[in-house]
Amino acid sequence: MNITEEIQKRRTFAIISHPDAGKTTLTEKLLLYGGAVQLAGSVTARKNQRATTSDWMELEKKRGISISSTVLQFDYNGYRLNLLDTPGHKDFSEDTYRVLTAVDSVVMVIDSAKGIEPQTRKLFEVCRQRGVPIFTFMNKCDRPMKDPLALLDELEHVLGIGAFPVNWPIGNGFEFQGVYDRQTKLMHLFERTTGGQFRAPVQVGGLDDPAVRGRLDDETFRRTVEELEMLEHAGHDWDDAAVLAEKTTPVFFGSASNNFGVQLLLDGFLKHAPGPKGRNNGRFGIPPSGGSANGKHANPPEGGTPNFITPEHPAFTGFIFKIQANMDPKHRDRIAFVRVCSGKFERDMTVHHSRSAKKVRLSSSHKLFGNERETVDEAWPGDVIGLVGHDSFGIGDTLTTDPGITYKEIPRFTPEAFSYLHNPNTAKFKQFRQGLEQLMQEGVIQALYLRHSSVKTPLLAAVGPLQFEVVQFRLENEYGAVSRLESAPWTVVRWLPVDMKEDDLDALSLPTGSRVAYDVGKNAVVLFPNEWSADYFTKTNERVPLSALPVQTARE
Ligand SMILES: Nc1nc2c(ncn2[C@@H]2O[C@H](COP(=O)(O)OP(=O)(O)OP(=O)(O)O)[C@@H](O)[C@H]2O)c(=O)[nH]1
Ligand SMILES: [Mg+2]
């Protein structure tokens, strides 16, 4: 196969939503229907039951929530899928947002009883900004759900996106029996299986097929027919271009835990989802891909390397969007997750590493399936691969055979939670330090160092407090280091200008309770107890502009 055929085969997508809508359950069922697992696991697995493939972390199983995104690569129906399950909780949204830089489309899961929840709305906005097409799965139709027409209305009015129902629920709650496929005009009526471990038996037939019709009571049938007629008159038409331009979202109804509508989602999604797309070359200060910037800089500024890198571009390029250590207790190593953007990846190839500006040989490359891995010899645009054994790799780094290409895709977040982390057991100092450093490299948390302080206790900064719990759990579980949290009195951090000298820092007029500190890149920050005091600082130090994120400099 040539590069174009390889690219056309790939579908790289994330499952996103507010917590608990059923992303991990749906992911597991896509694996079941995609033939990647024979028996579906459950997020609520008890002893002797199989857990889901994507919630493989100890803490995820314990809590029944997703904490870290997971990559699952598998083949189905002539496609190579790179599926990424993401955590919904806002404290982990940094991880989820990074994943959104690595995918070409998303499946947005909605709990049909709840409609559009706040975190879904935020993630939707990010997809919009990045130009990522959105497919919608209305989940949990087996529970008393909102009126399906009202759900479509919410998509249009709350999110401002046109909704095209690809299929339609038949019955609701306990009476939910299946879906009507508006493309083929066929009803798919399912049977529930215990625990939803296996594919649900399905009976398929037209509205006038007596065998299928006979399974529905008159009221459900009448209502379904009436709603379908309304859709025909009022709804949008299917329009691939509108989906790709994020003007319309195709909507599928179903129940992930019961396996209703999963096959139709998988097949419908694959038929219409876009393949790998190109990315802006950030080397010349061009903003990240997506939105209006996407593809607008197609001409090389000074000959040679173009500003927009298409997947067919001959040079191999990719960027690291995630790092995770200790995925496999047998190996105890760290994996850098790379999204291949252009060209062909070959194991043992030598590439340019943007951060160190050095040449590195990529000899340990893997395809990933949850916490399982397998050596991979080649990969193509759209693929996510795991690279092992490069301590110098960091999130956001570009790997390329053409040093003229650098991607700047990874968003940064301003921490809002601060806490000291004590090591009560001095004998475990080494493990504590080593574990903390690793977790910082993964981007789970950041460390700050107070200016003029003799205290050696690390001050941690995170987007949300659940990240501290993850740090504590993983330090103990993976490094054998017990730790103790102590809350710190700040809630706001702002970066100072990069050119500030020590004398300038001394001259600052700091509001009560504020402190100057440094981030790992030695950039100076101010910690404030609240927004009010940050505003006060701005008024009293007019010549010192603050920034919510570090300004990228050579010091980083
Ligand atoms: N009734 C019903 N429950 C479901 C369905 N799908 C998922 N659930 C349940 O909803 C709960 C949350 O499911 P998860 O798959 O963990 O949700 P998630 O979106 O991955 O959650 P986070 O990753 O923590 O954001 C679990 O108890 C599931 O069993 C469904 O179709 N019907
Ligand atoms: Mg989950």
Coordinates of C-alpha atoms in Angstrom, one line a residue, residues 57-555:
M57 CA -5.2 2.0 36.3
E58 CA -5.5 0.8 39.8
L59 CA -7.1 4.0 41.0
E60 CA -9.5 4.1 38.1
K61 CA -10.8 0.6 39.0
K62 CA -11.1 1.6 42.6
R63 CA -13.0 4.8 42.0
G64 CA -15.0 3.7 38.9
I65 CA -13.9 6.9 37.1
S66 CA -11.4 7.6 34.3
I67 CA -8.3 9.5 35.5
S68 CA -6.0 9.2 32.5
S69 CA -6.7 9.0 28.8
T70 CA -6.1 5.7 27.0
V71 CA -5.1 4.7 23.5
L72 CA -6.6 1.7 21.8
Q73 CA -5.4 0.8 18.3
F74 CA -7.2 -2.0 16.4
D75 CA -8.3 -3.0 12.9
Y76 CA -11.9 -3.2 11.9
N77 CA -13.6 -3.6 8.5
G78 CA -10.6 -2.4 6.5
Y79 CA -9.9 0.6 8.8
R80 CA -7.2 1.1 11.4
L81 CA -8.7 2.8 14.4
N82 CA -6.8 4.8 16.9
L83 CA -9.4 5.3 19.6
L84 CA -8.8 7.5 22.7
D85 CA -10.9 7.3 25.8
T86 CA -10.7 10.4 27.8
P87 CA -11.4 11.3 31.5
G88 CA -14.5 13.6 31.9
H89 CA -13.7 15.1 35.3
K90 CA -12.5 18.8 35.0
D91 CA -9.5 18.2 37.2
F92 CA -8.1 16.0 34.5
S93 CA -9.1 18.2 31.6
E94 CA -5.5 19.0 30.8
D95 CA -5.0 15.4 29.7
T96 CA -8.3 15.4 27.7
Y97 CA -7.4 18.7 26.0
R98 CA -4.0 17.4 25.0
V99 CA -5.8 14.3 23.4
L100 CA -7.9 16.7 21.4
T101 CA -4.8 17.9 19.7
A102 CA -4.0 14.4 18.5
V103 CA -7.3 13.3 17.0
D104 CA -9.2 14.1 13.8
S105 CA -12.8 13.8 15.1
V106 CA -14.7 13.0 18.4
V107 CA -17.6 11.1 19.6
M108 CA -19.4 13.2 22.1
V109 CA -21.4 11.1 24.6
I110 CA -24.5 12.5 26.2
D111 CA -26.5 11.0 29.0
S112 CA -30.0 11.2 27.5
A113 CA -31.6 11.7 30.9
K114 CA -29.4 14.7 31.6
G115 CA -28.9 16.4 28.3
I116 CA -25.9 18.7 27.8
E117 CA -23.8 19.1 30.9
P118 CA -21.2 21.8 31.7
Q119 CA -18.0 19.8 30.9
T120 CA -19.5 18.5 27.6
R121 CA -20.1 22.1 26.7
K122 CA -16.5 23.2 27.4
L123 CA -15.1 20.3 25.5
F124 CA -17.4 21.0 22.6
E125 CA -16.1 24.6 22.5
V126 CA -12.5 23.3 22.3
C127 CA -13.4 21.0 19.4
R128 CA -15.0 23.9 17.6
Q129 CA -11.9 26.1 18.1
R130 CA -9.7 23.3 16.9
G131 CA -11.9 22.5 13.9
V132 CA -12.6 18.9 15.1
P133 CA -15.8 17.3 13.6
I134 CA -18.2 16.0 16.3
F135 CA -20.4 12.9 16.2
T136 CA -23.0 12.5 19.0
F137 CA -24.0 9.4 20.9
M138 CA -27.1 9.8 23.0
N139 CA -26.4 7.2 25.7
K140 CA -28.5 5.6 28.4
C141 CA -31.7 5.5 26.5
D142 CA -32.6 2.5 28.7
R143 CA -33.2 4.9 31.5
P144 CA -36.1 7.4 31.6
M145 CA -34.7 9.9 29.1
K146 CA -35.5 13.4 27.9
D147 CA -37.8 13.6 24.9
P148 CA -35.4 12.9 21.9
L149 CA -36.7 15.9 20.0
A150 CA -35.9 18.1 23.1
L151 CA -32.3 16.6 23.1
L152 CA -31.9 17.6 19.4
D153 CA -33.1 21.0 20.3
E154 CA -30.6 21.3 23.1
L155 CA -27.8 20.5 20.7
E156 CA -29.0 23.3 18.4
H157 CA -29.7 25.9 21.1
V158 CA -27.2 25.2 23.9
L159 CA -24.3 24.2 21.6
G160 CA -25.3 26.0 18.5
I161 CA -24.8 23.0 16.2
G162 CA -27.3 21.5 13.7
A163 CA -28.3 18.0 14.7
F164 CA -28.9 15.2 12.1
P165 CA -30.4 12.1 13.7
V166 CA -29.0 9.2 11.9
N167 CA -31.1 6.8 13.9
W168 CA -34.0 7.2 16.3
P169 CA -34.9 5.5 19.6
I170 CA -37.8 3.1 19.7
G171 CA -39.4 3.3 23.2
N172 CA -37.8 4.9 26.2
G173 CA -36.5 3.8 29.5
F174 CA -37.5 0.2 30.4
E175 CA -39.4 0.1 27.2
F176 CA -36.4 1.1 25.1
Q177 CA -36.2 -1.7 22.5
G178 CA -33.9 -0.4 19.8
V179 CA -33.4 2.2 17.1
Y180 CA -34.7 3.0 13.6
D181 CA -32.0 3.6 11.1
R182 CA -33.2 6.5 9.0
Q183 CA -30.7 5.7 6.2
T184 CA -31.8 2.2 5.5
K185 CA -35.3 2.7 6.9
L186 CA -34.9 -0.4 9.1
M187 CA -35.8 -1.0 12.7
H188 CA -33.1 -2.7 14.9
L189 CA -34.7 -4.3 17.9
F190 CA -32.3 -5.7 20.5
E191 CA -32.4 -8.1 23.4
R192 CA -30.7 -7.3 26.6
T193 CA -28.0 -9.7 27.7
T194 CA -26.8 -10.2 31.2
G195 CA -24.1 -7.6 32.0
G196 CA -23.9 -6.7 28.3
Q197 CA -20.7 -8.8 28.0
F198 CA -21.7 -10.1 24.5
R199 CA -23.2 -8.6 21.5
A200 CA -26.9 -8.0 21.9
P201 CA -29.1 -10.3 19.7
V202 CA -30.8 -8.1 17.1
Q203 CA -33.8 -8.4 14.9
V204 CA -33.9 -6.1 11.8
G205 CA -36.9 -5.2 9.7
G206 CA -38.9 -2.4 8.0
L207 CA -41.8 -0.6 9.7
D208 CA -44.3 -2.9 8.0
D209 CA -42.4 -6.1 8.7
P210 CA -44.9 -8.1 10.9
A211 CA -42.2 -10.0 12.8
V212 CA -40.5 -6.8 14.0
R213 CA -43.8 -4.8 14.2
G214 CA -45.2 -7.5 16.5
R215 CA -42.6 -6.8 19.1
L216 CA -43.8 -3.2 19.7
D217 CA -47.0 -2.1 21.5
D218 CA -49.3 0.1 19.5
E219 CA -48.5 3.3 21.4
T220 CA -44.7 2.9 21.0
F221 CA -45.1 2.1 17.3
R222 CA -47.5 5.1 16.7
R223 CA -45.3 7.5 18.5
T224 CA -42.1 6.3 16.6
V225 CA -43.8 6.7 13.2
E226 CA -45.1 10.1 14.2
E227 CA -41.7 11.4 15.3
L228 CA -40.0 10.0 12.2
E229 CA -42.5 11.9 10.0
M230 CA -41.8 15.0 11.9
L231 CA -38.1 14.6 11.4
E232 CA -38.5 14.1 7.7
H233 CA -40.3 17.4 7.5
A234 CA -38.4 19.5 9.9
G235 CA -34.9 18.2 10.1
H236 CA -31.6 18.9 8.3
D237 CA -30.4 16.7 5.5
W238 CA -27.3 14.6 5.9
D239 CA -24.4 16.6 4.6
D240 CA -20.8 15.4 5.0
A241 CA -19.4 18.9 4.3
A242 CA -21.5 20.4 7.1
V243 CA -20.2 17.7 9.5
L244 CA -16.6 18.3 8.5
A245 CA -17.2 22.1 9.0
E246 CA -18.7 21.4 12.5
K247 CA -22.0 22.9 11.4
T248 CA -23.9 19.6 11.9
T249 CA -23.4 16.7 14.2
P250 CA -24.7 13.3 13.2
V251 CA -26.7 11.9 16.2
F252 CA -27.0 8.2 17.2
F253 CA -29.2 6.9 20.0
G254 CA -28.5 3.8 22.1
S255 CA -27.4 2.3 25.3
A256 CA -23.7 1.5 25.7
S257 CA -24.2 -0.8 28.7
N258 CA -26.8 -2.9 26.9
N259 CA -25.0 -2.8 23.5
F260 CA -28.0 -1.2 21.8
G261 CA -27.0 0.9 18.8
V262 CA -23.3 0.4 19.2
Q263 CA -22.8 -1.4 15.8
L264 CA -24.8 1.3 14.0
L265 CA -22.6 4.0 15.7
L266 CA -19.4 2.2 14.8
D267 CA -20.3 1.7 11.2
G268 CA -22.0 5.1 10.7
F269 CA -19.1 6.9 12.3
L270 CA -16.4 5.1 10.2
K271 CA -18.3 5.8 7.0
H272 CA -18.5 9.5 7.6
A273 CA -15.6 10.5 9.9
P274 CA -12.7 12.3 8.4
G275 CA -9.3 10.6 8.0
P276 CA -6.0 12.2 9.2
K277 CA -5.7 15.9 8.6
G278 CA -2.6 18.2 8.4
R279 CA -1.3 20.6 10.9
N280 CA 0.3 24.0 10.9
N281 CA 4.0 24.2 11.1
G282 CA 4.5 26.3 14.2
R283 CA 8.1 27.1 13.5
F284 CA 7.3 30.5 12.1
G285 CA 5.1 31.6 15.0
I286 CA 2.0 30.2 13.2
P287 CA -0.8 29.4 15.7
P288 CA -1.8 25.8 16.4
S289 CA -4.0 24.1 13.8
G290 CA -7.7 24.4 13.9
G291 CA -10.2 27.2 13.5
S292 CA -9.5 29.9 11.0
A293 CA -5.8 29.4 11.1
N294 CA -6.0 25.9 9.7
G295 CA -4.5 25.6 6.3
K296 CA -4.3 29.4 5.7
H297 CA -0.6 29.4 5.5
A298 CA 0.0 26.9 2.7
N299 CA 2.9 28.8 1.1
P300 CA 6.4 28.4 2.3
P301 CA 7.6 31.7 3.8
E302 CA 11.2 31.3 2.6
G303 CA 11.0 28.4 0.2
G304 CA 11.5 24.8 1.4
T305 CA 9.4 23.6 4.2
P306 CA 5.7 24.6 3.9
N307 CA 3.7 26.2 6.6
F308 CA 1.0 23.7 6.5
I309 CA 2.1 20.1 6.7
T310 CA -0.3 17.6 5.0
P311 CA -0.3 14.0 6.0
E312 CA 1.2 13.1 2.6
H313 CA 4.2 15.3 3.2
P314 CA 7.2 13.1 2.6
A315 CA 9.1 13.9 5.8
F316 CA 8.1 11.9 8.9
T317 CA 6.7 14.2 11.6
G318 CA 4.8 13.7 14.8
F319 CA 4.4 15.3 18.2
I320 CA 4.3 14.0 21.8
F321 CA 0.9 14.7 23.4
K322 CA 1.2 12.5 26.5
I323 CA 3.7 10.8 28.7
Q324 CA 2.9 8.0 31.1
A325 CA 5.2 5.9 33.3
N326 CA 4.7 2.4 34.9
M327 CA 1.9 1.4 32.6
D328 CA 3.1 -2.2 32.8
P329 CA 4.4 -3.2 36.3
K330 CA 6.7 -5.7 34.6
H331 CA 8.6 -3.0 32.7
R332 CA 8.5 0.1 34.9
D333 CA 9.4 2.5 32.1
R334 CA 7.8 5.5 30.6
I335 CA 6.0 5.8 27.3
A336 CA 5.8 8.9 25.1
F337 CA 2.6 8.9 23.1
V338 CA 3.3 10.3 19.6
R339 CA 0.7 11.3 17.0
V340 CA 2.1 10.6 13.6
C341 CA 1.3 13.6 11.4
S342 CA 3.0 13.1 8.1
G343 CA 5.3 10.6 6.2
K344 CA 6.2 7.2 7.3
F345 CA 7.5 6.1 10.7
E346 CA 10.0 3.2 10.7
R347 CA 11.4 1.6 13.7
D348 CA 15.1 2.4 14.2
M349 CA 14.8 5.6 12.2
T350 CA 16.8 8.6 13.3
V351 CA 14.9 11.8 13.8
H352 CA 15.4 15.4 14.9
H353 CA 14.1 16.0 18.5
S354 CA 12.8 19.7 18.7
R355 CA 13.5 20.3 22.5
S356 CA 17.1 19.1 22.5
A357 CA 17.8 19.9 18.8
K358 CA 19.6 16.5 18.8
K359 CA 19.3 13.5 16.6
V360 CA 17.7 10.5 18.3
R361 CA 17.2 6.9 17.1
L362 CA 13.7 5.6 17.7
S363 CA 14.3 1.9 18.3
S364 CA 11.6 1.0 20.8
S365 CA 8.2 1.7 19.2
H366 CA 4.9 0.2 20.2
K367 CA 1.3 0.0 19.2
L368 CA -0.9 0.5 22.2
F369 CA -4.0 -1.2 23.5
G370 CA -4.9 0.1 27.0
N371 CA -1.9 -0.9 29.1
E372 CA -0.8 -3.6 26.6
R373 CA 1.8 -2.9 24.0
E374 CA 3.3 -4.7 21.0
T375 CA 6.4 -3.7 19.0
V376 CA 5.5 -1.9 15.8
D377 CA 7.9 -1.6 12.8
E378 CA 6.0 1.1 10.9
A379 CA 3.3 3.6 11.4
W380 CA 1.5 6.1 9.2
P381 CA -0.2 9.5 9.6
G382 CA -3.1 9.2 12.1
D383 CA -1.4 6.5 14.1
V384 CA -0.6 7.0 17.8
I385 CA 2.5 5.1 18.8
G386 CA 4.3 4.7 22.1
L387 CA 8.0 5.3 22.3
V388 CA 10.0 3.9 25.2
G389 CA 13.4 4.8 26.6
H390 CA 13.8 8.6 25.9
D391 CA 14.1 10.5 29.2
S392 CA 14.6 13.8 27.4
F393 CA 11.2 13.6 25.6
G394 CA 8.6 16.0 27.0
I395 CA 4.9 16.8 26.2
G396 CA 4.7 19.0 23.1
D397 CA 8.0 17.9 21.5
T398 CA 8.2 17.4 17.8
L399 CA 10.0 14.4 16.2
T400 CA 10.8 14.9 12.6
T401 CA 13.1 14.0 9.7
D402 CA 12.9 17.7 8.6
P403 CA 14.1 20.1 11.4
G404 CA 12.2 22.8 9.5
I405 CA 9.0 21.5 11.0
T406 CA 7.9 22.1 14.6
Y407 CA 4.4 21.6 15.9
K408 CA 3.0 23.8 18.7
E409 CA -0.2 22.1 19.3
I410 CA -0.3 21.5 23.0
P411 CA -2.4 23.9 25.1
R412 CA -1.2 25.0 28.6
F413 CA -3.4 25.4 31.6
T414 CA -3.2 27.8 34.6
P415 CA -3.0 25.9 37.9
E416 CA -5.8 26.7 40.3
A417 CA -5.0 24.4 43.2
F418 CA -1.9 24.5 45.4
S419 CA -0.7 22.2 48.0
Y420 CA 2.5 21.2 49.9
L421 CA 3.5 17.6 49.6
H422 CA 5.4 16.2 52.6
N423 CA 7.5 13.1 52.7
P424 CA 7.0 11.8 56.3
N425 CA 9.4 8.9 55.8
T426 CA 12.9 10.1 55.3
A427 CA 14.1 6.6 54.5
K428 CA 12.0 6.8 51.3
F429 CA 13.4 10.2 50.2
K430 CA 14.8 8.8 47.0
Q431 CA 11.6 7.1 45.9
F432 CA 9.6 10.2 46.8
R433 CA 11.8 12.5 44.7
Q434 CA 12.0 10.1 41.8
G435 CA 8.3 9.5 41.7
L436 CA 7.5 13.1 41.9
E437 CA 9.9 14.0 39.1
Q438 CA 8.3 11.4 36.9
L439 CA 4.8 12.6 37.6
M440 CA 5.9 16.1 36.8
Q441 CA 7.3 15.0 33.5
E442 CA 3.9 13.4 32.8
G443 CA 2.3 16.7 33.4
V444 CA 0.1 15.4 36.2
I445 CA 1.2 18.3 38.3
Q446 CA 3.8 21.2 38.4
A447 CA 6.1 22.1 41.2
L448 CA 6.8 25.7 42.3
Y449 CA 9.7 26.9 44.5
L450 CA 9.1 29.8 46.9
R451 CA 11.6 32.7 46.7
H452 CA 13.7 33.2 49.8
S453 CA 12.5 30.1 51.4
S454 CA 14.5 27.4 53.2
V455 CA 11.5 25.0 53.2
K456 CA 12.4 22.0 51.1
T457 CA 8.8 20.7 50.9
P458 CA 7.6 20.8 47.3
L459 CA 4.8 23.1 46.6
L460 CA 2.5 21.5 44.0
A461 CA 0.3 23.3 41.5
A462 CA -2.5 21.5 39.6
V463 CA -5.6 22.3 37.6
G464 CA -7.8 20.6 40.2
P465 CA -7.4 19.0 43.6
L466 CA -8.1 15.4 42.4
Q467 CA -4.7 15.6 40.7
F468 CA -3.1 15.7 44.1
E469 CA -4.9 12.5 45.1
V470 CA -3.6 10.9 41.9
V471 CA -0.1 12.0 42.8
Q472 CA -0.4 10.6 46.3
F473 CA -1.9 7.3 45.2
R474 CA 0.6 6.8 42.4
L475 CA 3.6 7.7 44.6
E476 CA 2.6 5.0 47.0
N477 CA 1.5 2.4 44.5
E478 CA 4.2 2.8 42.0
Y479 CA 7.1 4.1 44.1
G480 CA 6.3 2.8 47.6
A481 CA 6.4 6.4 49.0
V482 CA 3.7 7.5 51.3
S483 CA 3.1 11.2 51.4
R484 CA 1.1 13.8 53.3
L485 CA -0.7 16.8 51.8
E486 CA -0.9 20.2 53.4
S487 CA -3.1 22.8 51.8
A488 CA -1.3 26.0 50.8
P489 CA -3.0 29.5 51.1
W490 CA -3.0 30.5 47.4
T491 CA -5.6 30.0 44.7
V492 CA -4.2 32.2 41.9
V493 CA -0.8 32.1 40.1
R494 CA 0.4 34.6 37.6
W495 CA 3.7 34.7 35.6
L496 CA 5.9 37.7 35.8
P497 CA 7.7 39.2 32.7
V498 CA 10.7 37.1 31.8
D499 CA 13.2 39.9 31.9
M500 CA 12.8 40.6 35.7
K501 CA 16.1 40.7 37.6
E502 CA 16.4 39.9 41.3
D503 CA 16.4 43.6 42.1
D504 CA 13.2 44.1 40.2
L505 CA 11.6 41.2 42.2
D506 CA 12.7 42.9 45.5
A507 CA 11.1 46.1 44.3
L508 CA 7.7 44.6 43.7
S509 CA 4.9 45.8 45.9
L510 CA 3.2 42.5 47.0
P511 CA -0.3 42.4 48.5
T512 CA -0.6 40.7 51.9
G513 CA -0.5 37.0 51.7
S514 CA 1.2 36.9 48.2
R515 CA 4.6 35.3 47.5
V516 CA 7.0 35.3 44.6
A517 CA 8.0 31.8 43.5
Y518 CA 9.7 30.1 40.5
D519 CA 8.4 27.4 38.2
V520 CA 10.6 24.5 37.0
G521 CA 11.9 26.6 34.1
K522 CA 13.1 29.3 36.7
N523 CA 10.4 31.7 35.5
A524 CA 9.2 34.0 38.3
V525 CA 5.6 33.9 39.3
V526 CA 3.4 35.5 42.0
L527 CA 1.1 33.4 44.1
F528 CA -2.0 35.3 45.3
P529 CA -4.6 34.2 47.9
N530 CA -7.4 35.3 45.6
E531 CA -8.3 37.1 42.4
W532 CA -8.9 40.3 44.2
S533 CA -5.3 40.5 45.4
A534 CA -4.1 39.7 41.9
D535 CA -6.1 42.6 40.6
Y536 CA -4.7 44.8 43.4
F537 CA -1.2 43.8 42.4
T538 CA -1.9 44.9 38.8
K539 CA -3.0 48.3 40.0
T540 CA -0.1 48.9 42.3
N541 CA 2.6 47.6 39.9
E542 CA 1.5 49.2 36.7
R543 CA 4.7 48.5 34.8
V544 CA 4.6 44.8 35.6
P545 CA 2.2 42.9 33.3
L546 CA 1.1 39.5 34.6
S547 CA 0.3 36.5 32.5
A548 CA -1.9 33.5 33.2
L549 CA 0.6 31.3 31.5
P550 CA 4.4 31.2 31.3
V551 CA 5.7 33.1 28.3
Q552 CA 7.6 30.6 26.2
T553 CA 11.3 31.5 26.3
A554 CA 14.6 29.9 25.8
R555 CA 14.7 29.2 29.6

